[in-house]
PDB file of C-alpha atoms in Angstrom:
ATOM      1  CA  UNK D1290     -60.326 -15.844 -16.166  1.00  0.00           C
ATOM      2  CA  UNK D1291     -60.591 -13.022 -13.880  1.00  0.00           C
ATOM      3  CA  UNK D1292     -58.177 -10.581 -11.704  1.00  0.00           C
ATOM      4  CA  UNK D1293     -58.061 -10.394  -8.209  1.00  0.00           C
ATOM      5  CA  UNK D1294     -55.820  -9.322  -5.487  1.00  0.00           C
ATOM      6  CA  UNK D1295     -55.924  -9.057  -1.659  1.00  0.00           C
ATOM      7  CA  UNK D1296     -54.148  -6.669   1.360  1.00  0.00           C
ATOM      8  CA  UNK D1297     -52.629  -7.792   4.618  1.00  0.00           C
ATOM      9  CA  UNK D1298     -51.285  -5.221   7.379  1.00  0.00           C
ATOM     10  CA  UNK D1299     -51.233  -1.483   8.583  1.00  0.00           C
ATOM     11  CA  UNK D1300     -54.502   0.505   7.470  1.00  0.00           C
ATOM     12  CA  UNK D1301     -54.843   1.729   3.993  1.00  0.00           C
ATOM     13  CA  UNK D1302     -56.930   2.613   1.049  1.00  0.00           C
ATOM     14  CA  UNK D1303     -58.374  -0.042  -1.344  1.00  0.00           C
ATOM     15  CA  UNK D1304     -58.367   3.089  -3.978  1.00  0.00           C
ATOM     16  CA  UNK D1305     -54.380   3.059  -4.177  1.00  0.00           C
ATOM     17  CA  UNK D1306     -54.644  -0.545  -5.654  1.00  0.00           C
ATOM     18  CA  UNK D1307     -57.783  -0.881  -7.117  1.00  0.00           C
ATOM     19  CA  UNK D1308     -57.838   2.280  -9.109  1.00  0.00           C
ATOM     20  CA  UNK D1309     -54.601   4.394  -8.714  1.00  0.00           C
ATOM     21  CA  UNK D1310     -51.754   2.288  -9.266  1.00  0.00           C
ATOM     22  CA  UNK D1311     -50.072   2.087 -12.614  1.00  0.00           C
ATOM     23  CA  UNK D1312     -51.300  -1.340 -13.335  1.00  0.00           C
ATOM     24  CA  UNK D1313     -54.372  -1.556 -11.205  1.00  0.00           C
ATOM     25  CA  UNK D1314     -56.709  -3.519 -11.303  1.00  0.00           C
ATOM     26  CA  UNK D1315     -59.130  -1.328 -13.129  1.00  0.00           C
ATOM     27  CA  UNK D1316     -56.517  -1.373 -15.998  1.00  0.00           C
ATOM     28  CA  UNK D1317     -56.433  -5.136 -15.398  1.00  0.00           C
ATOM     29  CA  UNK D1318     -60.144  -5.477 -16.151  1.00  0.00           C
ATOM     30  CA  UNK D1319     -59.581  -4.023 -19.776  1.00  0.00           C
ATOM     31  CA  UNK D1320     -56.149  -4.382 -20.457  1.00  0.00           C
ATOM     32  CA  UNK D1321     -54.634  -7.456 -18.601  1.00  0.00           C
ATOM     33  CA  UNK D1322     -51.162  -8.413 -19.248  1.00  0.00           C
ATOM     34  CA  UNK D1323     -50.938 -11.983 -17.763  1.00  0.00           C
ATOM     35  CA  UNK D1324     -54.344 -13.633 -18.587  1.00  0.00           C
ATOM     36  CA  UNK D1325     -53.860 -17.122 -19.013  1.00  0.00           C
ATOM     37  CA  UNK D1326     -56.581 -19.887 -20.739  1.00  0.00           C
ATOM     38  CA  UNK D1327     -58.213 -17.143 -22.367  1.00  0.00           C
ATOM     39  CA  UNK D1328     -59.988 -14.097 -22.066  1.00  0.00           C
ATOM     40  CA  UNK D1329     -58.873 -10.423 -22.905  1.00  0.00           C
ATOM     41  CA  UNK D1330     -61.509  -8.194 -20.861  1.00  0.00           C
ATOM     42  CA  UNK D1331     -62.750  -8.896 -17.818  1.00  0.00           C
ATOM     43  CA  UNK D1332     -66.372  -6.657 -17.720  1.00  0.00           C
ATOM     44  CA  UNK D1333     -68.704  -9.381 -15.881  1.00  0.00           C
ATOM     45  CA  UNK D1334     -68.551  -7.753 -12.819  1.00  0.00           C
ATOM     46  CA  UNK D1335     -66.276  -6.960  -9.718  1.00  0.00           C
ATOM     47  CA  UNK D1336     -66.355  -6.772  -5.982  1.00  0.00           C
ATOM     48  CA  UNK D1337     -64.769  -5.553  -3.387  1.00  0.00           C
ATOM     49  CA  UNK D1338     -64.815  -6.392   0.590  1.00  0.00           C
ATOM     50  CA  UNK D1339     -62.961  -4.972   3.549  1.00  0.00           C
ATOM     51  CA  UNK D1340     -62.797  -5.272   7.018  1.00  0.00           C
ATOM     52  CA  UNK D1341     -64.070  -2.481   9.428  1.00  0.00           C
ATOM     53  CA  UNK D1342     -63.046  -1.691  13.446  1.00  0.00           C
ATOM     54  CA  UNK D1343     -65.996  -3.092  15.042  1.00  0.00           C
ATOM     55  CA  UNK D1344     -67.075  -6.019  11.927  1.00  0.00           C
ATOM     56  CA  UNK D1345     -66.556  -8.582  10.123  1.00  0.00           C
ATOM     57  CA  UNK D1346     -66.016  -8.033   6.710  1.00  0.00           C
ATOM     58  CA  UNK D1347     -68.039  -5.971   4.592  1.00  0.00           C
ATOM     59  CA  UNK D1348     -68.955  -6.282   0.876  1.00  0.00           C
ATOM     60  CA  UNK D1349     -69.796  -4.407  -2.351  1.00  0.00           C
ATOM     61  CA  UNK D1350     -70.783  -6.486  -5.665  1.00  0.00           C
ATOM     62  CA  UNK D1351     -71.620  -5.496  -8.884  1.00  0.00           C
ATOM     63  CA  UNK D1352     -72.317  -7.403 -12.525  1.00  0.00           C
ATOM     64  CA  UNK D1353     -71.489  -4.463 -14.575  1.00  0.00           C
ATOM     65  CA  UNK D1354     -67.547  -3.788 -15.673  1.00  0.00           C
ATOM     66  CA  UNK D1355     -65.851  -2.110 -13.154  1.00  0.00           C
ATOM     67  CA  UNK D1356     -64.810   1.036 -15.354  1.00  0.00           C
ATOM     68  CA  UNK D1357     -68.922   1.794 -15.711  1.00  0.00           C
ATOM     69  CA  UNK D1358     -68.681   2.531 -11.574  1.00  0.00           C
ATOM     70  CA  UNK D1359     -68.376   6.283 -11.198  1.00  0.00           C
ATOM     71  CA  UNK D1360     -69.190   6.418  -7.721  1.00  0.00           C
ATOM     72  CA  UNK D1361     -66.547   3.468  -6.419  1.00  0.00           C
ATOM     73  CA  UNK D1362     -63.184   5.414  -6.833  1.00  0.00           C
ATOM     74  CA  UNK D1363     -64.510   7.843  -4.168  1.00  0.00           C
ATOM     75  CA  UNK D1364     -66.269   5.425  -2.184  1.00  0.00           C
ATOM     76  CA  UNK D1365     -62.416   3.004  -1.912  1.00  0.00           C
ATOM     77  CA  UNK D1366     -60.788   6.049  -1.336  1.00  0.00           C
ATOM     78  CA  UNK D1367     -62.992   7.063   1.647  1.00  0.00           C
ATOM     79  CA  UNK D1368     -62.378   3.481   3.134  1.00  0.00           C
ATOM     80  CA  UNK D1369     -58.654   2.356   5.204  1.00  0.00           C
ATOM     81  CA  UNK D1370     -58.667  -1.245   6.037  1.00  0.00           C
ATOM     82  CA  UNK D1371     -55.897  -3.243   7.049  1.00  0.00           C
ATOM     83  CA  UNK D1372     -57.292  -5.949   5.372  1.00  0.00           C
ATOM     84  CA  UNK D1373     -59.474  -5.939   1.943  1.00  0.00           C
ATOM     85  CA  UNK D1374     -59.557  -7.909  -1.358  1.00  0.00           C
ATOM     86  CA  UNK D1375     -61.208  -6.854  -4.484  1.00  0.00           C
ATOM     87  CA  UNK D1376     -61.854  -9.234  -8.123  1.00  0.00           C
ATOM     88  CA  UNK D1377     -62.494  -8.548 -11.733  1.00  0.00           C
ATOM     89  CA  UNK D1378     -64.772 -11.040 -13.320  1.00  0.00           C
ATOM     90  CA  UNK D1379     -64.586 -12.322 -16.817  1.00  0.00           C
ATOM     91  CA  UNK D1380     -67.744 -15.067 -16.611  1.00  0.00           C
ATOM     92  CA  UNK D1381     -66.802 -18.329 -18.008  1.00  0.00           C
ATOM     93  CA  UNK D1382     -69.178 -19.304 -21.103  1.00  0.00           C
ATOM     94  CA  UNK D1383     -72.185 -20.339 -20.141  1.00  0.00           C
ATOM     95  CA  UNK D1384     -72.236 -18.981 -16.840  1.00  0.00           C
ATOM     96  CA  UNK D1385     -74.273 -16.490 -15.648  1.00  0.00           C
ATOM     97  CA  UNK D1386     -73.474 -12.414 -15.567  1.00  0.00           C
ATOM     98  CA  UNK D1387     -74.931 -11.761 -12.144  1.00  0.00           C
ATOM     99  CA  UNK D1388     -73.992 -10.248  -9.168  1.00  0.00           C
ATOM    100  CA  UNK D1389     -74.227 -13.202  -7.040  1.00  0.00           C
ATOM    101  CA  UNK D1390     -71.026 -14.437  -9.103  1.00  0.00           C
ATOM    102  CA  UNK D1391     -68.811 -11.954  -8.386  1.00  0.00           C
ATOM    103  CA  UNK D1392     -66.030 -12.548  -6.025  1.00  0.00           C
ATOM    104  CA  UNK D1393     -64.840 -11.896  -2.871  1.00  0.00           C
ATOM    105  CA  UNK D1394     -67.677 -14.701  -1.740  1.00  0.00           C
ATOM    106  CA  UNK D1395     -68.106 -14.075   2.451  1.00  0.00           C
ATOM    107  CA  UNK D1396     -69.028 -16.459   5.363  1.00  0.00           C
ATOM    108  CA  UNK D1397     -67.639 -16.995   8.683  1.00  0.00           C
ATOM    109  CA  UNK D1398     -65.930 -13.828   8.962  1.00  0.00           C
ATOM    110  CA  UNK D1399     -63.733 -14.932   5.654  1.00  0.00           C
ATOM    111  CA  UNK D1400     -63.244 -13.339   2.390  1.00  0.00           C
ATOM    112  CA  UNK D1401     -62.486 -15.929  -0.677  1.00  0.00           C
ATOM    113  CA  UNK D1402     -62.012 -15.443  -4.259  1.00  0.00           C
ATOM    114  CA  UNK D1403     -61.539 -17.443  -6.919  1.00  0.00           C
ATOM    115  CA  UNK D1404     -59.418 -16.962 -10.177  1.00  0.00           C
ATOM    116  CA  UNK D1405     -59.357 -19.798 -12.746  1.00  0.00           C
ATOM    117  CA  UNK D1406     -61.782 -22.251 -14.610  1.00  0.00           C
ATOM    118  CA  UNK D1407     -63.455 -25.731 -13.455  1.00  0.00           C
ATOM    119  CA  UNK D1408     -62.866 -28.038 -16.177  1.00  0.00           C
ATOM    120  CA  UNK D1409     -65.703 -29.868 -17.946  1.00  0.00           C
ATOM    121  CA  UNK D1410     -68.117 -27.852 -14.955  1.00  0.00           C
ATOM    122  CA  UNK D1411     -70.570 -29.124 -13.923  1.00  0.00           C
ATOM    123  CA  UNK D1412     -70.456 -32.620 -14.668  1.00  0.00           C
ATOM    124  CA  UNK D1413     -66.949 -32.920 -13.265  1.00  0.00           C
ATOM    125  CA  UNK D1414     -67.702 -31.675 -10.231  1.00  0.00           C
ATOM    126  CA  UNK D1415     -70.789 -33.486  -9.929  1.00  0.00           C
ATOM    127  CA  UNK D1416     -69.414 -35.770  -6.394  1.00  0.00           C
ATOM    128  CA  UNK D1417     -67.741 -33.225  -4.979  1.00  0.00           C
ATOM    129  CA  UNK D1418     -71.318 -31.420  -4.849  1.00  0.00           C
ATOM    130  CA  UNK D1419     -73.264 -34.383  -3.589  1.00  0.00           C
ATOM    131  CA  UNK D1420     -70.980 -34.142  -0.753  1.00  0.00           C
ATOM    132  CA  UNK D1421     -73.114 -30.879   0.427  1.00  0.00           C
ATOM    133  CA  UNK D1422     -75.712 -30.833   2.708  1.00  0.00           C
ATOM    134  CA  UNK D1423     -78.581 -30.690   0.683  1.00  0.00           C
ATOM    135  CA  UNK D1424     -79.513 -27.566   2.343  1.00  0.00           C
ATOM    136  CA  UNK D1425     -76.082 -26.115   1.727  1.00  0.00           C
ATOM    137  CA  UNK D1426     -76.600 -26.793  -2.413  1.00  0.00           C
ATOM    138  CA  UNK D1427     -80.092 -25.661  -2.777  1.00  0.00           C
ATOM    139  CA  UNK D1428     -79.046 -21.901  -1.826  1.00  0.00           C
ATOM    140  CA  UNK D1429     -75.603 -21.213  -3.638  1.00  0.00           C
ATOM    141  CA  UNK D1430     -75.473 -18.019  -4.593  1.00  0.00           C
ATOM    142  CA  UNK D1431     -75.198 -18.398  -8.376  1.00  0.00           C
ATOM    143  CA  UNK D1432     -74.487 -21.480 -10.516  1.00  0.00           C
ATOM    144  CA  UNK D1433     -71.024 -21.095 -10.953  1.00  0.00           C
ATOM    145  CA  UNK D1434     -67.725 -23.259 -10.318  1.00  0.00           C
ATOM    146  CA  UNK D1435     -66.385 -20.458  -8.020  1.00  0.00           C
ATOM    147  CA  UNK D1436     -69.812 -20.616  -5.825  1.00  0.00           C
ATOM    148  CA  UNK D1437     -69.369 -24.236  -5.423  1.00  0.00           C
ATOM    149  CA  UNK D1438     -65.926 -24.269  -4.292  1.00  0.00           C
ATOM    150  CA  UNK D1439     -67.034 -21.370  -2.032  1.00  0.00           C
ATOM    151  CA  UNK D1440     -69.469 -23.704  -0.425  1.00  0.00           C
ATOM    152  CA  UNK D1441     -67.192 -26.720  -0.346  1.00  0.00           C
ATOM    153  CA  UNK D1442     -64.306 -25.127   1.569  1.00  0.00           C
ATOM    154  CA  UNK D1443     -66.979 -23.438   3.734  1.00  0.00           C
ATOM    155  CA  UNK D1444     -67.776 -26.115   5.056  1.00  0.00           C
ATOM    156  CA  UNK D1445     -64.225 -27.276   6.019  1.00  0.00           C
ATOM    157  CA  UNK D1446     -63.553 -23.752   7.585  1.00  0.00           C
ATOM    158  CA  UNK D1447     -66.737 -24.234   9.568  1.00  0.00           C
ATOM    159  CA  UNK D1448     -65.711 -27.698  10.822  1.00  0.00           C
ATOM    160  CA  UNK D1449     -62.690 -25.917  12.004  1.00  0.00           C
ATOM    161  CA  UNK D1450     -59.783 -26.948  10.018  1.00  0.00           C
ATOM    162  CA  UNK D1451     -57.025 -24.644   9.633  1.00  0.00           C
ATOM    163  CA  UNK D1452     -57.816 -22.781   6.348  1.00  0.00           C
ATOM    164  CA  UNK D1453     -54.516 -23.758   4.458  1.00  0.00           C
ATOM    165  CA  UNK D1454     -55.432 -27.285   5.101  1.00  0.00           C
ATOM    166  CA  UNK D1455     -58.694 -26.604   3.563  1.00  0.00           C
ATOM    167  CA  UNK D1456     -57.501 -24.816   0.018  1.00  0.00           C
ATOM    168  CA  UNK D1457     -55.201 -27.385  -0.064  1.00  0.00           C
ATOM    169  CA  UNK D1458     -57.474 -30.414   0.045  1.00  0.00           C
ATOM    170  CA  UNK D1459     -59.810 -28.344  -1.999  1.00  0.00           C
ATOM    171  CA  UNK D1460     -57.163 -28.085  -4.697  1.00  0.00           C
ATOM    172  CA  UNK D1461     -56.485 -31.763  -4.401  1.00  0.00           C
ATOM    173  CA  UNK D1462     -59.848 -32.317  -4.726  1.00  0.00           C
ATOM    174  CA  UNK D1463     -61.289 -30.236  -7.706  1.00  0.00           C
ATOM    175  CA  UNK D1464     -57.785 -31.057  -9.832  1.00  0.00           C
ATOM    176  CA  UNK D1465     -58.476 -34.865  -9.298  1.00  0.00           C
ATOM    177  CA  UNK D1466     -62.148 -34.367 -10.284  1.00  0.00           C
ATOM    178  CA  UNK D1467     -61.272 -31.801 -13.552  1.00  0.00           C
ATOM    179  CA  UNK D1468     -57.590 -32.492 -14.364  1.00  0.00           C
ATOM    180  CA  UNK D1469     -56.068 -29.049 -16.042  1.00  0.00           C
ATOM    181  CA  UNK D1470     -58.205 -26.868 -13.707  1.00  0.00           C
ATOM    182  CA  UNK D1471     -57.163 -23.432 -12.955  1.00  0.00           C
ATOM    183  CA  UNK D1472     -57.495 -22.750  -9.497  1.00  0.00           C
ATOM    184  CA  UNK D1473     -56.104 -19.816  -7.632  1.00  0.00           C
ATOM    185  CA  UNK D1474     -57.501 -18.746  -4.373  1.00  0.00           C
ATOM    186  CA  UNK D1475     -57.814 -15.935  -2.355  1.00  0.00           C
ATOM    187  CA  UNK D1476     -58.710 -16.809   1.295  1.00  0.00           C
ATOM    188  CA  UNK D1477     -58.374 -13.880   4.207  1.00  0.00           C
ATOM    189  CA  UNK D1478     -60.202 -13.870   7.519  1.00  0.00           C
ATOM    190  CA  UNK D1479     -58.438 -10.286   8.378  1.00  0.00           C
ATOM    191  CA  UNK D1480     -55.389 -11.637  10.942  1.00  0.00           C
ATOM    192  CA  UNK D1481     -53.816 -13.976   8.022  1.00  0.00           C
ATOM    193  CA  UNK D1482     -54.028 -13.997   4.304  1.00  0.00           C
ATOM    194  CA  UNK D1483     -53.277 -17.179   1.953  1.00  0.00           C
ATOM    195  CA  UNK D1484     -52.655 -17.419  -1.628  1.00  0.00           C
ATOM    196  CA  UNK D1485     -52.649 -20.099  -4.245  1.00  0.00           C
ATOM    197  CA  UNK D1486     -50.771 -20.719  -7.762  1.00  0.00           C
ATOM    198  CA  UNK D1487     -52.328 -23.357  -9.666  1.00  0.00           C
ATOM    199  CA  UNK D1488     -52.152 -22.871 -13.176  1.00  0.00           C
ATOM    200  CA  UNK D1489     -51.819 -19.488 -13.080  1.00  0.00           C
ATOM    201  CA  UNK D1490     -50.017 -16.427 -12.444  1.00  0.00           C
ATOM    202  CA  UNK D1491     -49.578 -14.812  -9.117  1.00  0.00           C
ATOM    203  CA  UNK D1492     -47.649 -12.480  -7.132  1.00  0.00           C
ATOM    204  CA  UNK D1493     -46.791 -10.484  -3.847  1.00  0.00           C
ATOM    205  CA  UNK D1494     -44.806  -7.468  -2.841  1.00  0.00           C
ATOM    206  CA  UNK D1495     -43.643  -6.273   0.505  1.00  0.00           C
ATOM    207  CA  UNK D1496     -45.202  -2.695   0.066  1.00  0.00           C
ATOM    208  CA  UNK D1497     -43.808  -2.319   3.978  1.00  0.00           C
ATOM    209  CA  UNK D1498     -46.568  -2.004   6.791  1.00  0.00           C
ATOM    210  CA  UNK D1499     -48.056  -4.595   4.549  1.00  0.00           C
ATOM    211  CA  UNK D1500     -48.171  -6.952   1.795  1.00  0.00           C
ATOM    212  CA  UNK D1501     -50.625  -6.956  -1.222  1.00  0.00           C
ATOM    213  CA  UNK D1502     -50.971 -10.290  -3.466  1.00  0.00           C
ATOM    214  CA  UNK D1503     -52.210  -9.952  -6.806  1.00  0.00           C
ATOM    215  CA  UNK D1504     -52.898 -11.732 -10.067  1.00  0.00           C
ATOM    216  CA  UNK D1505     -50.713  -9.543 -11.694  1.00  0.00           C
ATOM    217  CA  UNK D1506     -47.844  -7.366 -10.261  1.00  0.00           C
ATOM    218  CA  UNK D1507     -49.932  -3.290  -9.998  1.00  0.00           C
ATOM    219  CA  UNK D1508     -46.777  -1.618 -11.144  1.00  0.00           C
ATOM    220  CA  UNK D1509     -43.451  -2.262 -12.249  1.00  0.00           C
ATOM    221  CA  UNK D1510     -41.453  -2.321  -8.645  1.00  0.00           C
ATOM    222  CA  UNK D1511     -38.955  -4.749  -8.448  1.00  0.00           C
ATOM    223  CA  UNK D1512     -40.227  -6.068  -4.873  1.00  0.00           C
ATOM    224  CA  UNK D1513     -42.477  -8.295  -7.168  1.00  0.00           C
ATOM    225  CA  UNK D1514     -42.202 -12.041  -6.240  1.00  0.00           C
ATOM    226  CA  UNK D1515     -43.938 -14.355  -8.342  1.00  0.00           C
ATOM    227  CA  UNK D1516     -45.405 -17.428  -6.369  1.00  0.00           C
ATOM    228  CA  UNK D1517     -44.333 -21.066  -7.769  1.00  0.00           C
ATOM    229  CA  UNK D1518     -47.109 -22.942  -9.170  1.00  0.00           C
ATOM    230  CA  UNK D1519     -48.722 -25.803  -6.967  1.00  0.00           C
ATOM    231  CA  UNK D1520     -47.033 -23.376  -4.040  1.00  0.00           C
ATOM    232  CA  UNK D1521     -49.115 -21.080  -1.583  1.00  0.00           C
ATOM    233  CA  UNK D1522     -48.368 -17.661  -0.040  1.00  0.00           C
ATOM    234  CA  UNK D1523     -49.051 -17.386   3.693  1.00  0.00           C
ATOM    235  CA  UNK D1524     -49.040 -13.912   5.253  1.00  0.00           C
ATOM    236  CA  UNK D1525     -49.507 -12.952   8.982  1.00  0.00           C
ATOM    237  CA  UNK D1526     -48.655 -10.085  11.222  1.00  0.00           C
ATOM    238  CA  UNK D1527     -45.294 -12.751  11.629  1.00  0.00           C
ATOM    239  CA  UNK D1528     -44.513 -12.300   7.732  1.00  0.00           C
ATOM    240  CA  UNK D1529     -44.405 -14.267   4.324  1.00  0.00           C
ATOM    241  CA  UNK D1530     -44.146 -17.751   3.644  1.00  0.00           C
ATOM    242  CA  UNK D1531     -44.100 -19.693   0.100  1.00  0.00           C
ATOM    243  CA  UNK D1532     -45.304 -22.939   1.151  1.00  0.00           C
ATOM    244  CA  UNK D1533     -45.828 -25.754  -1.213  1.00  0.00           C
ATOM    245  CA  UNK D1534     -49.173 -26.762  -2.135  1.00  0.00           C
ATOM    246  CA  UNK D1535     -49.096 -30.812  -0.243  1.00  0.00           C
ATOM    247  CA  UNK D1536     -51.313 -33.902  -1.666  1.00  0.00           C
ATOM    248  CA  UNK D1537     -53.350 -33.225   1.493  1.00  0.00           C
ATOM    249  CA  UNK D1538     -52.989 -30.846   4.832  1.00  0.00           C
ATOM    250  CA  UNK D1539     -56.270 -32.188   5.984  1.00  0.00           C
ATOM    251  CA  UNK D1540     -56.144 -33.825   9.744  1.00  0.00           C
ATOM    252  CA  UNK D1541     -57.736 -37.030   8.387  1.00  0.00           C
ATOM    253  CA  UNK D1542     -54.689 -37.539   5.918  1.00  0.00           C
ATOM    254  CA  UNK D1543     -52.293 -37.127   8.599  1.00  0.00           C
TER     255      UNK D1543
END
């Protein structure tokens, strides 16, 4: 079901989360403690993108377990970003171990990661793809739930719409089309991050200068908040807000 977690505010190391923490997620890729649906490893891959001074984000995939990457502790630690977000992958059956799979997905200058399941994938999903520009579904990265709802709020965050708007009709969307879904985003575009608890577990902590949200709480501070299901967690350089997950943000519901 996968791992993932995401930083918003002053400059700082991916390393301290991803590796050194007491429950990072390095430990959370073999020894979980909230994995929900199934699943007790995740080793089909990980990924982890950052945003530099002068770019848009930058990105660094892999389809091997993360734990089998000598060279990426030193690498993270070398890097300070005041925004980054990094994913453990464990691959849904009969999906494929590639590294085209792994989150964070990029576009647009956005980062996006999925952790969850598309039930009864792909047939239940089958006219939310035909809503693609052909063009759009012929070059997905991988075949993979998490690569189609990549592409399908892509295309909303292209069109402009504000980008909680967009996760939340592409919650609406996906749950009406696979009822029982598990479907919780990761969506950063380096001034604001957003979070989503559907069906699963998530949290954030005020680590001050900043605020990291996570599948799973890295250590055992107290300043963990878990997120209410069907809610969101919005952070800007303005601060946190748990906002509930609506039928539909989009401007053509309104």
């Amino acid at each position: 079901m996968c791992r993932h977690l995401a930083y918003l505010g002053e400059p700082r190391s991916p390393a301290e989360t991803v590796f050194h923490a007491p429950h990072s997620l390095l430990v959370q890729s073999y020894a979980p403690a909230d994995m929900r649906g199934g699943g007790s490893v995740n080793a089909d891959g990980y990924g982890l993108g950052w945003y530099a001074e002068a770019s848009g984000p930058l990105r660094l995939r892999r389809s091997a377990p993360l734990w089998t990457d000598g060279d990426l502790p030193a690498l993270a630690g070398s890097v300070r970003s005041h925004a980054f977000m990094a994913a453990v992958r464990n691959g849904t059956t009969g999906m494929p171990v590639v590294e085209a799979a792994n989150a964070p997905f990029t576009g647009g200058g956005f980062l996006f990661s999925h952790n969850g399941v598309v039930k009864g994938w792909p047939d239940s999903t089958a006219e939310l793809a035909a809503k693609l520009p052909i063009t759009r579904l012929l070059t997905l990265e991988a075949t993979t739930d998490s690569v189609l709802l990549w592409a399908l709020l892509r295309e909303r965050l292209e069109a402009g719409e504000d980008p909680l708007a967009a996760l939340t009709w592409l919650t609406g969307a996906v749950e009406e089309a696979a009822p029982g879904s598990r479907l919780n985003f990761l969506l950063t575009d380096g001034r604001t991050l957003i979070g989503t608890a559907w069906t699963h577990s998530l949290s954030y902590r005020d680590l001050g200068g900043g605020v990291l949200v996570a599948s799973e709480p890295c250590d055992d501070d107290p300043g963990w908040i878990p997120v209410p299901d069907h809610h969101a967690v919005r952070v800007t350089g303005e601060g946190v807000r748990i906002l509930p997950l609506e039928a539909d943000r989009s401007p053509e519901a309104r």
